[in-house]
Amino acid sequence: MRAWQELRAMGLLVLRSWYRVGPRVRGGRKPEPTRGASAVLMRLVFAALIYNFGFTSGLSVARSGEPAWAATWAGVGAGLFVLATTFALELPSPRMPTMALKSELLELLPLSRLSKLLITLAQSLLMLPLSLGLAITLHGEASSGGSLAGALVLGLGLFTGFALGGASLGKLLKLTLSPYAASRVSWFSAVPMLGGLLMLQSGQARSWLPRPFFGEALGEALLGDRTWSVTAVVYAMTAVLGAAFFWLESRHELSEPVRPGTTRSALRGGADMARLERLLSRREPGGLLQVPIVTAMGALFIGGAAWTHDARGQGAGLGLVWNVAALLTLQLVSSLGMQRATRGATRDTLARPLLGALPIAPRDTLTSKAHALRLTLLIVAAPLLLTLLALRRDPHLGRELAWRLPLALSAVAIYASAAVYVAFLTAGLGAVRPRGGVFGSLESFLLAVPFASVLFAPGPGSALLSLVTLGALTFEARRAALSTIDWLDDPEREHSTEVWKALVVFGGFQGAQLLIQQLATLLGDWLSAPLQLLGAYTLSAAALWAMTQREQERDAPPLRPKLAPLGLGLGALSAGCAWLYLKLAAPAVDAASKLAMTSAAELGFAVLAIVVAAPLVEERFFRGWLQPALQSALGAKQHWAPVLSALAFAVAHPAYSFLPVLALGLLNGFAMQRFRSLSACVVAHAVHNAFALWLGAQ
């Protein structure tokens, strides 16, 4: 009995660690959407993405012309990833999420410190090298006679050593540096982690990494039999760079103080928060070096990839060049942008009594911070322009770069503004939950998806659509942040950010579908397309219910089954619009909308997913959750709520079906506003999807 009670207590500890319920708004007036399901969902999505990335990289290594060479660089990258992450876990940084087993449960288990560390790593960190080695072993043994299996065993031992080394380095820093200095140097972990990700990608390209920058001798060594010596050189260079940076931070721990009266003189002639930001940055020498270091790294990798583009042949498009540039920009801009925005929001929260005496309006504080961060991130993203070097041998790439570069830089500028407003809503004065948890998991995911979609878009149309989506999210985050300023000095006033909360819920809604897509990629042909759809909508429904059920108990619109015939008419009208659209754009749309089904069971799963699950889940969110939030936020202009919710509904679907889905969203939106009934919307959606499924099966 006692053993069962202990097991139950441990299980509850795990659940409490993974299921974090969000607090109420100050004053206890209104609950925020449940954060527990979002924490679990984001952890699962992260795990699936890491495993999928490692496995696909391992496949490219095993199938390359020189698997031993590619596996060496892949091992370098995965080792740096593990080393950097274990190092960062030991440092006192509020930006690092707490791992599920790094909690009370892990302290209760009768295990050694080494075992506890390995258990913590096994959750997510070791998934990258494990999946990488698994792919190399499974797909490389046939051509290498089993030698890669031994390399896998050796590699796992090395990864464990890297993990212990990173943890030891973090503990050593905590002993030699003060917590203040240690927390400021923790961002350095992004440098080797970033190098690891790019080195994994370099397994697909043979010549661009070493030759332009490390000399002909090192390039020949890398392509010859001295790969292990090259690996040692790379790790030594990383260690020297890290030691130099730590020495700089410890030397300037207290740094140069701001002289008395400097603040007022800097603000003389106008309330310019950007000047104050630059003034306060002088207290952090490492922060001043951060932007030049990461910008130089971006120029090194992107410039090298673009300069040697001709080594991979002409006529194949940008390919690896833009993938490296986009991956690097995504990593640097998202991590650096959120880090700086969060640091500024947290600092403003702590220094609120001092800032209140300055002649700076709260709204000017946010807009000035957004302007300063926008300039910083545009400097960091400037190495994207080095992709123009690829025109040296292949001038035909100019047309592709003509739309990729402007849209990518525009996305960086918009993302910078969004990061400031999101940090204010999640970690600053506008936060509705305490700091220290997983920072803005859903919020940052909500911004990262359209930002990444712009960078990796296959064509200008999809890139522009993703950019508009990112701009709309930024606009709403700004509106929500500025609206919360009105109640900061009035604790009794209940604030409302209904639309932003609805968009955060949408992040969880999309995250659930992304998780199913990643699992489908890993499982291959075992999970058919209808099963993928059914799983995606089932998980989305669970996430949607968990995040909205508290707030919909009182205000949920009624179903009103008597209005179901109205839905039949709306569905028929929407299907007619879709049929007309297909006639006008038949070739491209018809090819993209096919759904492969080879059995009656798959057809049944498709009907269950598309005709039953999709209408219930999507209508509950878009018409039952998002549209009422828009109506309450727009006030006298609430007649625009159906249009805005229909646009969001259409953006969430594939590009080839944008116009038919927009027509369905408009019909259902106005029906919801007029009759306040979800049943008509669900029936219309089901009729529309049934018609689309019938067309796809033809």
CSV table of C-alpha atoms in Angstrom, one decimal, residues 103-474:
chain,number,residue,atom,x,y,z
A,103,SER,CA,11.9,19.1,-10.2
A,104,GLU,CA,10.9,17.7,-6.8
A,105,LEU,CA,10.5,14.3,-8.3
A,106,LEU,CA,14.1,14.0,-9.4
A,107,GLU,CA,15.3,15.0,-5.9
A,108,LEU,CA,13.2,12.3,-4.3
A,109,LEU,CA,14.5,9.5,-6.5
A,110,PRO,CA,17.3,7.4,-4.8
A,111,LEU,CA,19.8,8.0,-7.7
A,112,SER,CA,23.3,9.5,-8.0
A,113,ARG,CA,23.8,12.9,-9.4
A,114,LEU,CA,25.1,11.4,-12.6
A,115,SER,CA,22.0,9.4,-13.1
A,116,LYS,CA,19.8,12.3,-12.4
A,117,LEU,CA,21.6,14.4,-14.9
A,118,LEU,CA,21.3,11.7,-17.6
A,119,ILE,CA,17.5,11.3,-16.8
A,120,THR,CA,17.1,15.1,-17.3
A,121,LEU,CA,19.1,15.0,-20.6
A,122,ALA,CA,17.1,12.0,-21.9
A,123,GLN,CA,13.9,14.0,-22.1
A,124,SER,CA,15.0,16.3,-25.0
A,125,LEU,CA,18.7,16.9,-25.3
A,126,LEU,CA,19.9,13.5,-26.2
A,127,MET,CA,17.0,13.0,-28.6
A,128,LEU,CA,19.0,15.0,-31.2
A,129,PRO,CA,22.1,12.8,-31.2
A,130,LEU,CA,20.1,9.6,-30.6
A,131,SER,CA,17.9,10.2,-33.6
A,132,LEU,CA,20.8,11.3,-35.7
A,133,GLY,CA,22.8,8.1,-34.8
A,134,LEU,CA,19.7,5.9,-35.3
A,135,ALA,CA,19.2,7.2,-38.9
A,136,ILE,CA,22.9,6.8,-39.7
A,137,THR,CA,23.0,3.3,-38.3
A,138,LEU,CA,19.7,2.0,-39.9
A,139,HIS,CA,20.5,3.5,-43.4
A,140,GLY,CA,24.2,3.3,-43.5
A,141,GLU,CA,25.1,-0.2,-42.4
A,142,ALA,CA,24.4,-1.7,-45.8
A,143,SER,CA,27.0,0.4,-47.5
A,144,SER,CA,29.6,0.5,-44.7
A,145,GLY,CA,29.6,-3.0,-43.4
A,146,GLY,CA,28.3,-2.1,-39.9
A,147,SER,CA,31.2,0.3,-39.1
A,148,LEU,CA,28.7,3.0,-38.4
A,149,ALA,CA,27.1,1.0,-35.6
A,150,GLY,CA,30.4,1.1,-33.7
A,151,ALA,CA,30.6,4.8,-34.4
A,152,LEU,CA,27.2,5.2,-32.9
A,153,VAL,CA,28.2,3.6,-29.6
A,154,LEU,CA,31.3,5.8,-29.5
A,155,GLY,CA,29.3,8.8,-30.3
A,156,LEU,CA,26.8,8.3,-27.5
A,157,GLY,CA,29.7,8.0,-25.1
A,158,LEU,CA,31.1,11.3,-26.4
A,159,PHE,CA,27.7,13.0,-26.2
A,160,THR,CA,27.5,11.9,-22.5
A,161,GLY,CA,30.9,13.4,-22.0
A,162,PHE,CA,29.9,16.6,-23.6
A,163,ALA,CA,26.8,16.7,-21.4
A,164,LEU,CA,28.9,16.2,-18.2
A,165,GLY,CA,31.4,18.8,-19.5
A,166,GLY,CA,28.8,21.4,-20.1
A,167,ALA,CA,27.2,20.8,-16.6
A,168,SER,CA,30.7,21.0,-15.0
A,169,LEU,CA,31.5,24.2,-16.8
A,170,GLY,CA,28.2,25.7,-15.6
A,171,LYS,CA,28.9,24.7,-12.0
A,172,LEU,CA,32.5,26.1,-12.3
A,173,LEU,CA,31.1,29.4,-13.5
A,174,LYS,CA,28.7,29.6,-10.6
A,175,LEU,CA,31.6,29.2,-8.2
A,176,THR,CA,34.0,31.7,-9.9
A,177,LEU,CA,31.5,34.4,-11.0
A,178,SER,CA,28.7,36.1,-9.1
A,179,PRO,CA,25.1,35.3,-10.0
A,180,TYR,CA,24.8,38.7,-11.7
A,181,ALA,CA,27.7,38.0,-14.1
A,182,ALA,CA,26.8,34.4,-14.6
A,183,SER,CA,23.3,35.3,-15.7
A,184,ARG,CA,24.6,37.8,-18.2
A,185,VAL,CA,27.0,35.3,-19.9
A,186,SER,CA,24.4,32.6,-20.3
A,187,TRP,CA,23.5,33.9,-23.8
A,188,PHE,CA,26.9,32.6,-25.0
A,189,SER,CA,25.3,29.1,-25.0
A,190,ALA,CA,23.5,30.1,-28.2
A,191,VAL,CA,26.8,30.4,-30.1
A,192,PRO,CA,27.8,26.7,-29.9
A,193,MET,CA,24.2,25.6,-30.2
A,194,LEU,CA,23.8,27.7,-33.4
A,195,GLY,CA,27.1,26.3,-34.7
A,196,GLY,CA,25.8,22.8,-34.0
A,197,LEU,CA,22.6,23.3,-36.0
A,198,LEU,CA,24.5,24.7,-39.0
A,199,MET,CA,27.1,22.0,-38.9
A,200,LEU,CA,24.3,19.4,-39.1
A,201,GLN,CA,23.1,21.2,-42.2
A,202,SER,CA,26.7,21.2,-43.6
A,203,GLY,CA,26.5,17.4,-44.0
A,204,GLN,CA,24.5,18.0,-47.2
A,205,ALA,CA,27.2,20.3,-48.7
A,206,ARG,CA,30.7,19.2,-49.2
A,207,SER,CA,32.9,22.3,-49.7
A,208,TRP,CA,31.4,25.5,-48.4
A,209,LEU,CA,32.4,25.3,-44.7
A,210,PRO,CA,36.2,25.0,-44.4
A,211,ARG,CA,37.9,26.2,-47.5
A,212,PRO,CA,37.1,30.0,-47.8
A,213,PHE,CA,37.9,30.7,-44.2
A,214,PHE,CA,40.3,28.2,-42.6
A,215,GLY,CA,42.8,27.8,-45.4
A,216,GLU,CA,43.6,25.2,-48.0
A,217,ALA,CA,45.5,23.0,-45.6
A,218,LEU,CA,42.6,22.6,-43.2
A,219,GLY,CA,40.2,22.1,-46.1
A,220,GLU,CA,42.3,19.2,-47.4
A,221,ALA,CA,42.5,17.8,-43.9
A,222,LEU,CA,38.8,17.8,-43.5
A,223,LEU,CA,38.3,16.1,-46.9
A,224,GLY,CA,41.1,13.6,-46.2
A,225,ASP,CA,41.8,11.1,-43.3
A,226,ARG,CA,42.3,13.7,-40.5
A,227,THR,CA,38.7,14.4,-39.6
A,228,TRP,CA,39.2,13.8,-35.9
A,229,SER,CA,42.0,16.3,-35.7
A,230,VAL,CA,39.8,18.9,-37.4
A,231,THR,CA,37.0,18.1,-34.9
A,232,ALA,CA,39.5,18.7,-32.1
A,233,VAL,CA,40.5,22.1,-33.6
A,234,VAL,CA,36.8,23.1,-33.9
A,235,TYR,CA,36.1,22.3,-30.2
A,236,ALA,CA,39.4,24.1,-29.2
A,237,MET,CA,38.3,27.2,-31.0
A,238,THR,CA,35.0,27.1,-29.3
A,239,ALA,CA,36.6,26.7,-25.9
A,240,VAL,CA,39.0,29.6,-26.5
A,241,LEU,CA,36.2,31.9,-27.6
A,242,GLY,CA,34.1,30.9,-24.6
A,243,ALA,CA,37.0,31.5,-22.1
A,244,ALA,CA,37.7,34.9,-23.6
A,245,PHE,CA,34.1,35.9,-23.3
A,246,PHE,CA,33.9,34.7,-19.6
A,247,TRP,CA,37.0,36.6,-18.8
A,248,LEU,CA,35.6,39.8,-20.3
A,249,GLU,CA,32.3,39.4,-18.3
A,250,SER,CA,34.1,38.8,-15.0
A,251,ARG,CA,36.4,41.7,-15.6
A,252,HIS,CA,33.5,44.1,-16.2
A,253,GLU,CA,31.2,42.5,-13.6
A,254,LEU,CA,30.3,45.8,-12.0
A,255,SER,CA,31.0,47.7,-15.3
A,256,GLU,CA,30.8,51.4,-15.8
A,257,PRO,CA,28.2,53.1,-13.7
A,258,VAL,CA,25.9,55.7,-15.1
A,259,ARG,CA,27.0,59.1,-13.9
A,260,PRO,CA,24.5,61.1,-11.9
A,261,GLY,CA,22.5,63.5,-14.0
A,262,THR,CA,23.3,61.7,-17.2
A,263,THR,CA,19.7,60.3,-17.5
A,264,ARG,CA,18.1,63.8,-17.4
A,265,SER,CA,20.6,65.2,-19.8
A,266,ALA,CA,20.1,62.3,-22.2
A,267,LEU,CA,16.3,63.0,-22.1
A,268,ARG,CA,16.6,66.8,-22.4
A,269,GLY,CA,14.7,68.0,-25.4
A,270,GLY,CA,12.2,65.2,-25.5
A,271,ALA,CA,11.3,61.8,-24.0
A,272,ASP,CA,13.4,59.4,-26.1
A,273,MET,CA,13.4,56.0,-24.6
A,274,ALA,CA,15.9,54.8,-27.2
A,275,ARG,CA,18.5,57.1,-25.8
A,276,LEU,CA,17.9,55.7,-22.3
A,277,GLU,CA,18.2,52.1,-23.6
A,278,ARG,CA,21.6,52.9,-25.1
A,279,LEU,CA,22.7,54.5,-21.9
A,280,LEU,CA,21.7,51.6,-19.8
A,281,SER,CA,23.4,49.2,-22.2
A,282,ARG,CA,26.8,50.7,-21.3
A,283,ARG,CA,26.5,48.8,-18.0
A,284,GLU,CA,26.7,45.5,-19.9
A,285,PRO,CA,29.9,45.2,-22.0
A,286,GLY,CA,28.9,41.6,-23.0
A,287,GLY,CA,25.6,43.0,-24.3
A,288,LEU,CA,27.4,45.5,-26.5
A,289,LEU,CA,29.6,42.7,-27.9
A,290,GLN,CA,26.6,40.4,-28.5
A,291,VAL,CA,25.4,42.0,-31.7
A,292,PRO,CA,28.8,42.3,-33.4
A,293,ILE,CA,29.6,38.6,-32.5
A,294,VAL,CA,26.4,37.1,-33.8
A,295,THR,CA,26.4,39.4,-36.9
A,296,ALA,CA,30.0,38.3,-37.7
A,297,MET,CA,29.0,34.7,-37.3
A,298,GLY,CA,26.0,35.2,-39.7
A,299,ALA,CA,28.3,36.9,-42.2
A,300,LEU,CA,30.8,34.0,-41.9
A,301,PHE,CA,28.3,31.2,-42.6
A,302,ILE,CA,26.0,32.9,-45.1
A,303,GLY,CA,28.9,34.5,-47.0
A,304,GLY,CA,30.7,31.2,-47.2
A,305,ALA,CA,27.6,29.3,-48.4
A,306,ALA,CA,26.9,32.0,-51.1
A,307,TRP,CA,30.5,32.4,-52.3
A,308,THR,CA,30.9,28.7,-53.0
A,309,HIS,CA,27.4,28.2,-54.4
A,310,ASP,CA,28.8,27.2,-57.8
A,311,ALA,CA,30.5,24.1,-56.2
A,312,ARG,CA,27.0,22.5,-56.0
A,313,GLY,CA,26.1,23.1,-59.7
A,314,GLN,CA,24.0,25.7,-61.4
A,315,GLY,CA,20.4,25.7,-62.3
A,316,ALA,CA,19.2,24.2,-59.0
A,317,GLY,CA,18.1,27.5,-57.4
A,318,LEU,CA,19.4,28.8,-54.1
A,319,GLY,CA,18.8,25.5,-52.3
A,320,LEU,CA,21.2,25.1,-49.5
A,321,VAL,CA,22.4,28.7,-49.6
A,322,TRP,CA,19.0,30.1,-48.7
A,323,ASN,CA,18.3,27.3,-46.2
A,324,VAL,CA,21.5,28.1,-44.3
A,325,ALA,CA,20.7,31.8,-44.4
A,326,ALA,CA,17.1,31.4,-43.3
A,327,LEU,CA,18.0,28.9,-40.6
A,328,LEU,CA,20.7,31.2,-39.2
A,329,THR,CA,18.4,34.3,-39.4
A,330,LEU,CA,15.5,32.5,-37.7
A,331,GLN,CA,17.7,31.2,-34.9
A,332,LEU,CA,19.5,34.5,-34.2
A,333,VAL,CA,16.5,36.9,-34.7
A,334,SER,CA,14.1,34.8,-32.6
A,335,SER,CA,16.4,34.0,-29.7
A,336,LEU,CA,18.1,37.4,-29.6
A,337,GLY,CA,14.9,39.4,-30.1
A,338,MET,CA,12.9,37.6,-27.4
A,339,GLN,CA,15.9,37.7,-25.0
A,340,ARG,CA,16.4,41.4,-25.3
A,341,ALA,CA,12.6,42.2,-25.2
A,342,THR,CA,12.2,40.0,-22.1
A,343,ARG,CA,15.2,41.6,-20.4
A,344,GLY,CA,13.8,45.1,-21.1
A,345,ALA,CA,10.4,44.2,-19.9
A,346,THR,CA,11.7,42.6,-16.7
A,347,ARG,CA,14.0,45.5,-16.0
A,348,ASP,CA,11.1,48.0,-16.4
A,349,THR,CA,9.0,46.0,-14.0
A,350,LEU,CA,11.8,46.2,-11.3
A,351,ALA,CA,12.6,49.8,-12.0
A,352,ARG,CA,9.0,51.0,-12.3
A,353,PRO,CA,9.3,53.4,-9.3
A,354,LEU,CA,12.3,55.1,-10.9
A,355,LEU,CA,10.9,55.2,-14.4
A,356,GLY,CA,7.7,56.8,-13.1
A,357,ALA,CA,9.6,59.9,-12.2
A,358,LEU,CA,11.0,60.4,-15.7
A,359,PRO,CA,9.2,62.5,-18.3
A,360,ILE,CA,8.4,59.4,-20.4
A,361,ALA,CA,4.8,58.4,-21.2
A,362,PRO,CA,4.2,54.6,-20.9
A,363,ARG,CA,3.1,54.4,-24.5
A,364,ASP,CA,6.3,56.1,-25.6
A,365,THR,CA,8.2,53.5,-23.7
A,366,LEU,CA,6.8,50.6,-25.7
A,367,THR,CA,7.1,52.2,-29.1
A,368,SER,CA,10.6,53.4,-28.4
A,369,LYS,CA,11.7,50.0,-27.3
A,370,ALA,CA,10.2,48.5,-30.5
A,371,HIS,CA,12.1,51.0,-32.6
A,372,ALA,CA,15.4,50.2,-30.8
A,373,LEU,CA,15.0,46.5,-31.1
A,374,ARG,CA,14.0,46.8,-34.7
A,375,LEU,CA,17.3,48.5,-35.6
A,376,THR,CA,19.2,45.9,-33.6
A,377,LEU,CA,17.6,42.9,-35.3
A,378,LEU,CA,18.0,44.4,-38.8
A,379,ILE,CA,21.7,44.7,-38.1
A,380,VAL,CA,21.8,41.0,-37.0
A,381,ALA,CA,19.8,40.0,-40.2
A,382,ALA,CA,22.0,42.1,-42.5
A,383,PRO,CA,24.2,39.1,-43.5
A,384,LEU,CA,21.1,37.9,-45.5
A,385,LEU,CA,22.3,40.4,-48.1
A,386,LEU,CA,25.4,38.3,-48.6
A,387,THR,CA,23.3,35.8,-50.5
A,388,LEU,CA,23.7,38.2,-53.4
A,389,LEU,CA,27.2,36.7,-53.7
A,390,ALA,CA,25.5,33.6,-55.3
A,391,LEU,CA,24.9,35.8,-58.3
A,392,ARG,CA,28.6,35.6,-59.0
A,393,ARG,CA,28.2,32.3,-60.9
A,394,ASP,CA,24.5,32.0,-61.4
A,395,PRO,CA,22.9,35.4,-62.4
A,396,HIS,CA,19.5,33.7,-62.8
A,397,LEU,CA,19.1,33.7,-59.1
A,398,GLY,CA,18.4,37.4,-59.1
A,399,ARG,CA,14.7,37.0,-59.7
A,400,GLU,CA,14.3,34.7,-56.6
A,401,LEU,CA,16.4,37.0,-54.4
A,402,ALA,CA,14.4,40.0,-55.6
A,403,TRP,CA,11.4,38.9,-53.6
A,404,ARG,CA,13.1,36.8,-50.9
A,405,LEU,CA,15.3,39.5,-49.5
A,406,PRO,CA,12.8,42.4,-49.1
A,407,LEU,CA,10.1,40.1,-47.6
A,408,ALA,CA,12.6,38.5,-45.2
A,409,LEU,CA,13.9,41.8,-43.9
A,410,SER,CA,10.4,43.2,-43.6
A,411,ALA,CA,9.5,40.1,-41.5
A,412,VAL,CA,12.5,40.8,-39.2
A,413,ALA,CA,11.4,44.4,-38.7
A,414,ILE,CA,7.8,43.3,-37.9
A,415,TYR,CA,9.0,40.5,-35.6
A,416,ALA,CA,11.1,42.9,-33.6
A,417,SER,CA,8.1,45.0,-32.8
A,418,ALA,CA,6.0,42.0,-32.0
A,419,ALA,CA,8.7,40.7,-29.5
A,420,VAL,CA,8.5,43.9,-27.5
A,421,TYR,CA,4.7,43.8,-27.1
A,422,VAL,CA,4.6,40.1,-26.4
A,423,ALA,CA,7.3,40.5,-23.7
A,424,PHE,CA,5.3,43.2,-22.1
A,425,LEU,CA,2.2,41.0,-22.1
A,426,THR,CA,4.0,37.9,-20.7
A,427,ALA,CA,7.0,39.0,-18.7
A,428,GLY,CA,6.6,42.8,-18.1
A,429,LEU,CA,4.2,45.1,-16.4
A,430,GLY,CA,1.3,43.8,-18.5
A,431,ALA,CA,1.9,40.2,-17.5
A,432,VAL,CA,-1.1,38.3,-16.2
A,433,ARG,CA,1.0,35.5,-14.7
A,434,PRO,CA,4.2,35.4,-12.6
A,435,ARG,CA,7.7,35.3,-14.2
A,436,GLY,CA,9.9,32.3,-14.0
A,437,GLY,CA,7.8,29.7,-15.9
A,438,VAL,CA,8.1,28.8,-19.5
A,439,PHE,CA,8.3,32.2,-21.1
A,440,GLY,CA,5.5,32.8,-23.6
A,441,SER,CA,5.6,29.3,-25.0
A,442,LEU,CA,2.4,29.8,-27.0
A,443,GLU,CA,3.0,33.4,-27.7
A,444,SER,CA,6.5,32.9,-29.1
A,445,PHE,CA,5.3,29.9,-31.1
A,446,LEU,CA,2.4,32.0,-32.5
A,447,LEU,CA,4.9,34.6,-33.8
A,448,ALA,CA,7.6,32.1,-34.9
A,449,VAL,CA,5.3,30.2,-37.3
A,450,PRO,CA,4.5,33.0,-39.7
A,451,PHE,CA,8.1,34.4,-39.3
A,452,ALA,CA,9.6,31.1,-40.3
A,453,SER,CA,6.9,30.7,-43.1
A,454,VAL,CA,8.2,34.0,-44.7
A,455,LEU,CA,11.8,32.8,-44.6
A,456,PHE,CA,11.2,29.3,-46.0
A,457,ALA,CA,8.3,30.2,-48.3
A,458,PRO,CA,8.3,28.3,-51.6
A,459,GLY,CA,7.0,31.3,-53.6
A,460,PRO,CA,6.3,35.0,-53.3
A,461,GLY,CA,2.6,34.6,-52.8
A,462,SER,CA,2.8,32.3,-49.7
A,463,ALA,CA,5.6,34.6,-48.3
A,464,LEU,CA,3.5,37.7,-48.7
A,465,LEU,CA,0.5,35.9,-47.1
A,466,SER,CA,2.7,34.9,-44.1
A,467,LEU,CA,4.0,38.4,-43.8
A,468,VAL,CA,0.5,39.8,-43.7
A,469,THR,CA,-0.4,37.2,-41.0
A,470,LEU,CA,2.7,38.2,-38.9
A,471,GLY,CA,1.7,41.9,-39.3
A,472,ALA,CA,-1.8,41.2,-38.1
A,473,LEU,CA,-0.5,39.4,-35.0
A,474,THR,CA,1.9,42.2,-34.3
